[in-house]
Amino acid sequence: MQFTIAIDGPAAAGKGTLAAQLAAYFSLPHLDTGLLYRAVGRMVLEGQTPETAAQRLQPNDLNPSGLYTPAVTQQASRVAELAPVRAALVDFQRDFASQTGGAVLDGRDIGTVICPQAAVKLFVTARPEVRAERRHRELISGGTKISYAQVLQDVYERDYRDQNRVEAPLIAAPDATMLDTSDLSIEAVLERAIIAVKQFSSDRL
Ligand code: CDP
């Protein structure tokens, strides 16, 4: 079995941070699939149609710089509702996941649609206010001027859209381990995730 670690969860739940740390710990490559939708969102803001943007997406487009502005973030969750956009991005994600040795992918539908056979599935969540607070801090320290209230509203709007869309809605896979990070430090989250991965992999591999 391919050693794929699938990490899903709602907006700003800390999936990216956890996925990067787990990837480093297990020496695996990591793909933050949110970057694909963010890059398509940016290309749409620049004038392309969503489907064409998704079909033309190149690995170079995934540089996170400029992909976390409020406008790109909202546009990402709008293009993510479109079936042709999601379909155009499947192969890239599955190819990444099937690398020899395995991979860590984080997003919304990794454990349910992209890699339903993943060896390990984690569903990372936190209370909306906590997620908004963390994202607000990140944005402010990166130089973006935005209020906490705006970030909280963005979190609510994206959660609603991600959970209620027809295509690949955000939902925990039935066999995912749930990880509520609201009251945990980054170190404590990583520690629990490592335990879950080791447990899962010894059960399944
Ligand atoms: O980092 P954050 O959780 O705020 O968002 P992200 O993971 O970068 O994803 C940005 C947007 O892309 C989300 O709001 C989703 O609408 C969409 N997305 C998706 O639909 N499926 C994925 N596998 C990853 C992201």
PDB file of N, CA, C and O in Angstrom, residues 8-11 15 33-34 37 73-83 85-86 89 93 107-110 112-114 123 157-171:
ATOM      1  N   ASP A   8      -7.494  16.570   6.003  1.00  0.00           N
ATOM      2  CA  ASP A   8      -8.574  17.461   5.581  1.00  0.00           C
ATOM      3  C   ASP A   8      -9.076  18.265   6.765  1.00  0.00           C
ATOM      4  O   ASP A   8      -8.820  17.908   7.926  1.00  0.00           O
ATOM      5  N   GLY A   9      -9.843  19.313   6.446  1.00  0.00           N
ATOM      6  CA  GLY A   9     -10.432  20.102   7.515  1.00  0.00           C
ATOM      7  C   GLY A   9     -10.891  21.449   6.996  1.00  0.00           C
ATOM      8  O   GLY A   9     -10.594  21.815   5.847  1.00  0.00           O
ATOM      9  N   PRO A  10     -11.622  22.195   7.807  1.00  0.00           N
ATOM     10  CA  PRO A  10     -12.172  23.481   7.383  1.00  0.00           C
ATOM     11  C   PRO A  10     -11.111  24.585   7.286  1.00  0.00           C
ATOM     12  O   PRO A  10      -9.944  24.369   7.630  1.00  0.00           O
ATOM     13  N   ALA A  11     -11.553  25.752   6.832  1.00  0.00           N
ATOM     14  CA  ALA A  11     -10.657  26.879   6.578  1.00  0.00           C
ATOM     15  C   ALA A  11      -9.798  27.223   7.793  1.00  0.00           C
ATOM     16  O   ALA A  11     -10.305  27.315   8.916  1.00  0.00           O
ATOM     17  N   LYS A  15      -4.167  22.850   8.947  1.00  0.00           N
ATOM     18  CA  LYS A  15      -3.804  21.640   8.189  1.00  0.00           C
ATOM     19  C   LYS A  15      -2.441  21.784   7.540  1.00  0.00           C
ATOM     20  O   LYS A  15      -1.660  20.845   7.532  1.00  0.00           O
ATOM     21  N   THR A  33      -2.964  21.253  -1.194  1.00  0.00           N
ATOM     22  CA  THR A  33      -3.822  21.327  -2.384  1.00  0.00           C
ATOM     23  C   THR A  33      -4.635  22.623  -2.432  1.00  0.00           C
ATOM     24  O   THR A  33      -5.150  22.985  -3.483  1.00  0.00           O
ATOM     25  N   GLY A  34      -4.735  23.327  -1.292  1.00  0.00           N
ATOM     26  CA  GLY A  34      -5.399  24.628  -1.304  1.00  0.00           C
ATOM     27  C   GLY A  34      -4.700  25.585  -2.262  1.00  0.00           C
ATOM     28  O   GLY A  34      -5.340  26.458  -2.865  1.00  0.00           O
ATOM     29  N   TYR A  37      -6.249  25.604  -5.771  1.00  0.00           N
ATOM     30  CA  TYR A  37      -7.486  26.387  -5.903  1.00  0.00           C
ATOM     31  C   TYR A  37      -7.199  27.878  -5.763  1.00  0.00           C
ATOM     32  O   TYR A  37      -7.823  28.714  -6.434  1.00  0.00           O
ATOM     33  N   THR A  73      -8.377  34.454  -1.718  1.00  0.00           N
ATOM     34  CA  THR A  73      -8.925  33.432  -0.815  1.00  0.00           C
ATOM     35  C   THR A  73     -10.405  33.198  -1.102  1.00  0.00           C
ATOM     36  O   THR A  73     -10.855  32.052  -1.234  1.00  0.00           O
ATOM     37  N   GLN A  74     -11.166  34.265  -1.241  1.00  0.00           N
ATOM     38  CA  GLN A  74     -12.600  34.119  -1.530  1.00  0.00           C
ATOM     39  C   GLN A  74     -12.808  33.515  -2.921  1.00  0.00           C
ATOM     40  O   GLN A  74     -13.651  32.639  -3.108  1.00  0.00           O
ATOM     41  N   GLN A  75     -12.022  33.977  -3.892  1.00  0.00           N
ATOM     42  CA  GLN A  75     -12.176  33.461  -5.255  1.00  0.00           C
ATOM     43  C   GLN A  75     -11.828  31.974  -5.312  1.00  0.00           C
ATOM     44  O   GLN A  75     -12.467  31.205  -6.031  1.00  0.00           O
ATOM     45  N   ALA A  76     -10.846  31.568  -4.514  1.00  0.00           N
ATOM     46  CA  ALA A  76     -10.458  30.144  -4.482  1.00  0.00           C
ATOM     47  C   ALA A  76     -11.650  29.290  -4.080  1.00  0.00           C
ATOM     48  O   ALA A  76     -11.925  28.249  -4.683  1.00  0.00           O
ATOM     49  N   SER A  77     -12.380  29.726  -3.063  1.00  0.00           N
ATOM     50  CA  SER A  77     -13.479  28.879  -2.608  1.00  0.00           C
ATOM     51  C   SER A  77     -14.649  28.932  -3.589  1.00  0.00           C
ATOM     52  O   SER A  77     -15.441  27.995  -3.648  1.00  0.00           O
ATOM     53  N   ARG A  78     -14.717  29.973  -4.423  1.00  0.00           N
ATOM     54  CA  ARG A  78     -15.775  30.001  -5.454  1.00  0.00           C
ATOM     55  C   ARG A  78     -15.414  29.067  -6.611  1.00  0.00           C
ATOM     56  O   ARG A  78     -16.260  28.297  -7.064  1.00  0.00           O
ATOM     57  N   VAL A  79     -14.162  29.107  -7.074  1.00  0.00           N
ATOM     58  CA  VAL A  79     -13.815  28.213  -8.189  1.00  0.00           C
ATOM     59  C   VAL A  79     -13.847  26.754  -7.738  1.00  0.00           C
ATOM     60  O   VAL A  79     -14.100  25.853  -8.536  1.00  0.00           O
ATOM     61  N   ALA A  80     -13.638  26.530  -6.429  1.00  0.00           N
ATOM     62  CA  ALA A  80     -13.616  25.159  -5.900  1.00  0.00           C
ATOM     63  C   ALA A  80     -14.986  24.492  -5.949  1.00  0.00           C
ATOM     64  O   ALA A  80     -15.097  23.276  -5.791  1.00  0.00           O
ATOM     65  N   GLU A  81     -16.038  25.297  -6.193  1.00  0.00           N
ATOM     66  CA  GLU A  81     -17.385  24.714  -6.307  1.00  0.00           C
ATOM     67  C   GLU A  81     -17.627  24.099  -7.685  1.00  0.00           C
ATOM     68  O   GLU A  81     -18.590  23.364  -7.866  1.00  0.00           O
ATOM     69  N   LEU A  82     -16.773  24.440  -8.659  1.00  0.00           N
ATOM     70  CA  LEU A  82     -17.061  24.097 -10.059  1.00  0.00           C
ATOM     71  C   LEU A  82     -16.497  22.724 -10.430  1.00  0.00           C
ATOM     72  O   LEU A  82     -15.288  22.483 -10.321  1.00  0.00           O
ATOM     73  N   ALA A  83     -17.384  21.854 -10.913  1.00  0.00           N
ATOM     74  CA  ALA A  83     -16.976  20.482 -11.250  1.00  0.00           C
ATOM     75  C   ALA A  83     -15.824  20.434 -12.266  1.00  0.00           C
ATOM     76  O   ALA A  83     -14.869  19.678 -12.063  1.00  0.00           O
ATOM     77  N   VAL A  85     -13.449  22.510 -12.798  1.00  0.00           N
ATOM     78  CA  VAL A  85     -12.197  22.932 -12.150  1.00  0.00           C
ATOM     79  C   VAL A  85     -11.654  21.770 -11.316  1.00  0.00           C
ATOM     80  O   VAL A  85     -10.494  21.381 -11.427  1.00  0.00           O
ATOM     81  N   ARG A  86     -12.499  21.181 -10.497  1.00  0.00           N
ATOM     82  CA  ARG A  86     -12.047  20.089  -9.626  1.00  0.00           C
ATOM     83  C   ARG A  86     -11.537  18.928 -10.483  1.00  0.00           C
ATOM     84  O   ARG A  86     -10.495  18.341 -10.179  1.00  0.00           O
ATOM     85  N   LEU A  89      -8.058  19.188 -11.812  1.00  0.00           N
ATOM     86  CA  LEU A  89      -6.969  19.169 -10.825  1.00  0.00           C
ATOM     87  C   LEU A  89      -6.732  17.792 -10.195  1.00  0.00           C
ATOM     88  O   LEU A  89      -5.790  17.609  -9.427  1.00  0.00           O
ATOM     89  N   GLN A  93      -3.041  15.910  -8.413  1.00  0.00           N
ATOM     90  CA  GLN A  93      -3.020  15.532  -6.989  1.00  0.00           C
ATOM     91  C   GLN A  93      -2.764  14.033  -6.823  1.00  0.00           C
ATOM     92  O   GLN A  93      -1.999  13.610  -5.960  1.00  0.00           O
ATOM     93  N   GLY A 107      -6.060  19.237   2.364  1.00  0.00           N
ATOM     94  CA  GLY A 107      -7.087  19.962   1.621  1.00  0.00           C
ATOM     95  C   GLY A 107      -8.461  19.772   2.228  1.00  0.00           C
ATOM     96  O   GLY A 107      -8.632  19.848   3.451  1.00  0.00           O
ATOM     97  N   ARG A 108      -9.453  19.537   1.351  1.00  0.00           N
ATOM     98  CA  ARG A 108     -10.833  19.377   1.810  1.00  0.00           C
ATOM     99  C   ARG A 108     -11.388  17.996   1.477  1.00  0.00           C
ATOM    100  O   ARG A 108     -12.302  17.514   2.143  1.00  0.00           O
ATOM    101  N   ASP A 109     -10.856  17.392   0.388  1.00  0.00           N
ATOM    102  CA  ASP A 109     -11.442  16.150  -0.135  1.00  0.00           C
ATOM    103  C   ASP A 109     -10.383  15.084  -0.362  1.00  0.00           C
ATOM    104  O   ASP A 109     -10.549  14.209  -1.200  1.00  0.00           O
ATOM    105  N   ILE A 110      -9.277  15.182   0.361  1.00  0.00           N
ATOM    106  CA  ILE A 110      -8.181  14.240   0.087  1.00  0.00           C
ATOM    107  C   ILE A 110      -8.569  12.823   0.534  1.00  0.00           C
ATOM    108  O   ILE A 110      -8.422  11.864  -0.221  1.00  0.00           O
ATOM    109  N   THR A 112     -11.549  11.700   1.036  1.00  0.00           N
ATOM    110  CA  THR A 112     -12.839  11.240   0.506  1.00  0.00           C
ATOM    111  C   THR A 112     -12.827  11.017  -1.004  1.00  0.00           C
ATOM    112  O   THR A 112     -13.426  10.073  -1.495  1.00  0.00           O
ATOM    113  N   VAL A 113     -12.123  11.902  -1.751  1.00  0.00           N
ATOM    114  CA  VAL A 113     -12.214  11.856  -3.219  1.00  0.00           C
ATOM    115  C   VAL A 113     -10.857  11.600  -3.881  1.00  0.00           C
ATOM    116  O   VAL A 113     -10.730  10.750  -4.757  1.00  0.00           O
ATOM    117  N   ILE A 114      -9.851  12.356  -3.456  1.00  0.00           N
ATOM    118  CA  ILE A 114      -8.554  12.263  -4.153  1.00  0.00           C
ATOM    119  C   ILE A 114      -7.834  10.967  -3.788  1.00  0.00           C
ATOM    120  O   ILE A 114      -7.365  10.244  -4.668  1.00  0.00           O
ATOM    121  N   PHE A 123      -8.644  14.354  10.173  1.00  0.00           N
ATOM    122  CA  PHE A 123      -9.554  15.474   9.938  1.00  0.00           C
ATOM    123  C   PHE A 123      -9.288  16.481  11.039  1.00  0.00           C
ATOM    124  O   PHE A 123      -9.589  16.239  12.212  1.00  0.00           O
ATOM    125  N   GLU A 157     -17.915  32.051   5.743  1.00  0.00           N
ATOM    126  CA  GLU A 157     -18.417  31.954   4.355  1.00  0.00           C
ATOM    127  C   GLU A 157     -17.791  30.773   3.629  1.00  0.00           C
ATOM    128  O   GLU A 157     -18.473  30.028   2.933  1.00  0.00           O
ATOM    129  N   ARG A 158     -16.465  30.616   3.792  1.00  0.00           N
ATOM    130  CA  ARG A 158     -15.801  29.510   3.077  1.00  0.00           C
ATOM    131  C   ARG A 158     -16.237  28.168   3.642  1.00  0.00           C
ATOM    132  O   ARG A 158     -16.455  27.213   2.905  1.00  0.00           O
ATOM    133  N   ASP A 159     -16.391  28.072   4.970  1.00  0.00           N
ATOM    134  CA  ASP A 159     -16.869  26.808   5.560  1.00  0.00           C
ATOM    135  C   ASP A 159     -18.222  26.442   4.967  1.00  0.00           C
ATOM    136  O   ASP A 159     -18.469  25.301   4.597  1.00  0.00           O
ATOM    137  N   TYR A 160     -19.105  27.445   4.887  1.00  0.00           N
ATOM    138  CA  TYR A 160     -20.453  27.174   4.391  1.00  0.00           C
ATOM    139  C   TYR A 160     -20.375  26.671   2.948  1.00  0.00           C
ATOM    140  O   TYR A 160     -20.970  25.659   2.600  1.00  0.00           O
ATOM    141  N   ARG A 161     -19.606  27.404   2.130  1.00  0.00           N
ATOM    142  CA  ARG A 161     -19.506  27.011   0.713  1.00  0.00           C
ATOM    143  C   ARG A 161     -18.865  25.627   0.573  1.00  0.00           C
ATOM    144  O   ARG A 161     -19.341  24.781  -0.173  1.00  0.00           O
ATOM    145  N   ASP A 162     -17.781  25.393   1.319  1.00  0.00           N
ATOM    146  CA  ASP A 162     -17.066  24.115   1.198  1.00  0.00           C
ATOM    147  C   ASP A 162     -17.934  22.938   1.656  1.00  0.00           C
ATOM    148  O   ASP A 162     -17.885  21.855   1.084  1.00  0.00           O
ATOM    149  N   GLN A 163     -18.753  23.172   2.703  1.00  0.00           N
ATOM    150  CA  GLN A 163     -19.545  22.060   3.245  1.00  0.00           C
ATOM    151  C   GLN A 163     -20.810  21.799   2.440  1.00  0.00           C
ATOM    152  O   GLN A 163     -21.322  20.684   2.456  1.00  0.00           O
ATOM    153  N   ASN A 164     -21.305  22.825   1.763  1.00  0.00           N
ATOM    154  CA  ASN A 164     -22.605  22.684   1.103  1.00  0.00           C
ATOM    155  C   ASN A 164     -22.542  22.550  -0.412  1.00  0.00           C
ATOM    156  O   ASN A 164     -23.574  22.432  -1.063  1.00  0.00           O
ATOM    157  N   ARG A 165     -21.345  22.532  -0.981  1.00  0.00           N
ATOM    158  CA  ARG A 165     -21.276  22.397  -2.436  1.00  0.00           C
ATOM    159  C   ARG A 165     -21.600  20.952  -2.837  1.00  0.00           C
ATOM    160  O   ARG A 165     -21.465  20.024  -2.033  1.00  0.00           O
ATOM    161  N   VAL A 166     -21.983  20.814  -4.108  1.00  0.00           N
ATOM    162  CA  VAL A 166     -22.362  19.487  -4.615  1.00  0.00           C
ATOM    163  C   VAL A 166     -21.108  18.644  -4.848  1.00  0.00           C
ATOM    164  O   VAL A 166     -21.066  17.455  -4.533  1.00  0.00           O
ATOM    165  N   GLU A 167     -20.088  19.282  -5.435  1.00  0.00           N
ATOM    166  CA  GLU A 167     -18.861  18.561  -5.794  1.00  0.00           C
ATOM    167  C   GLU A 167     -17.928  18.438  -4.607  1.00  0.00           C
ATOM    168  O   GLU A 167     -17.497  19.446  -4.043  1.00  0.00           O
ATOM    169  N   ALA A 168     -17.579  17.230  -4.235  1.00  0.00           N
ATOM    170  CA  ALA A 168     -16.572  16.975  -3.202  1.00  0.00           C
ATOM    171  C   ALA A 168     -16.730  17.883  -1.985  1.00  0.00           C
ATOM    172  O   ALA A 168     -15.805  18.616  -1.625  1.00  0.00           O
ATOM    173  N   PRO A 169     -17.890  17.870  -1.342  1.00  0.00           N
ATOM    174  CA  PRO A 169     -18.052  18.755  -0.175  1.00  0.00           C
ATOM    175  C   PRO A 169     -17.103  18.368   0.952  1.00  0.00           C
ATOM    176  O   PRO A 169     -16.668  17.210   1.030  1.00  0.00           O
ATOM    177  N   LEU A 170     -16.815  19.349   1.781  1.00  0.00           N
ATOM    178  CA  LEU A 170     -15.943  19.097   2.934  1.00  0.00           C
ATOM    179  C   LEU A 170     -16.685  18.232   3.950  1.00  0.00           C
ATOM    180  O   LEU A 170     -17.700  18.651   4.507  1.00  0.00           O
ATOM    181  N   ILE A 171     -16.143  17.048   4.154  1.00  0.00           N
ATOM    182  CA  ILE A 171     -16.742  16.127   5.123  1.00  0.00           C
ATOM    183  C   ILE A 171     -15.630  15.164   5.556  1.00  0.00           C
ATOM    184  O   ILE A 171     -14.749  14.844   4.750  1.00  0.00           O
TER     185      ILE A 171
END
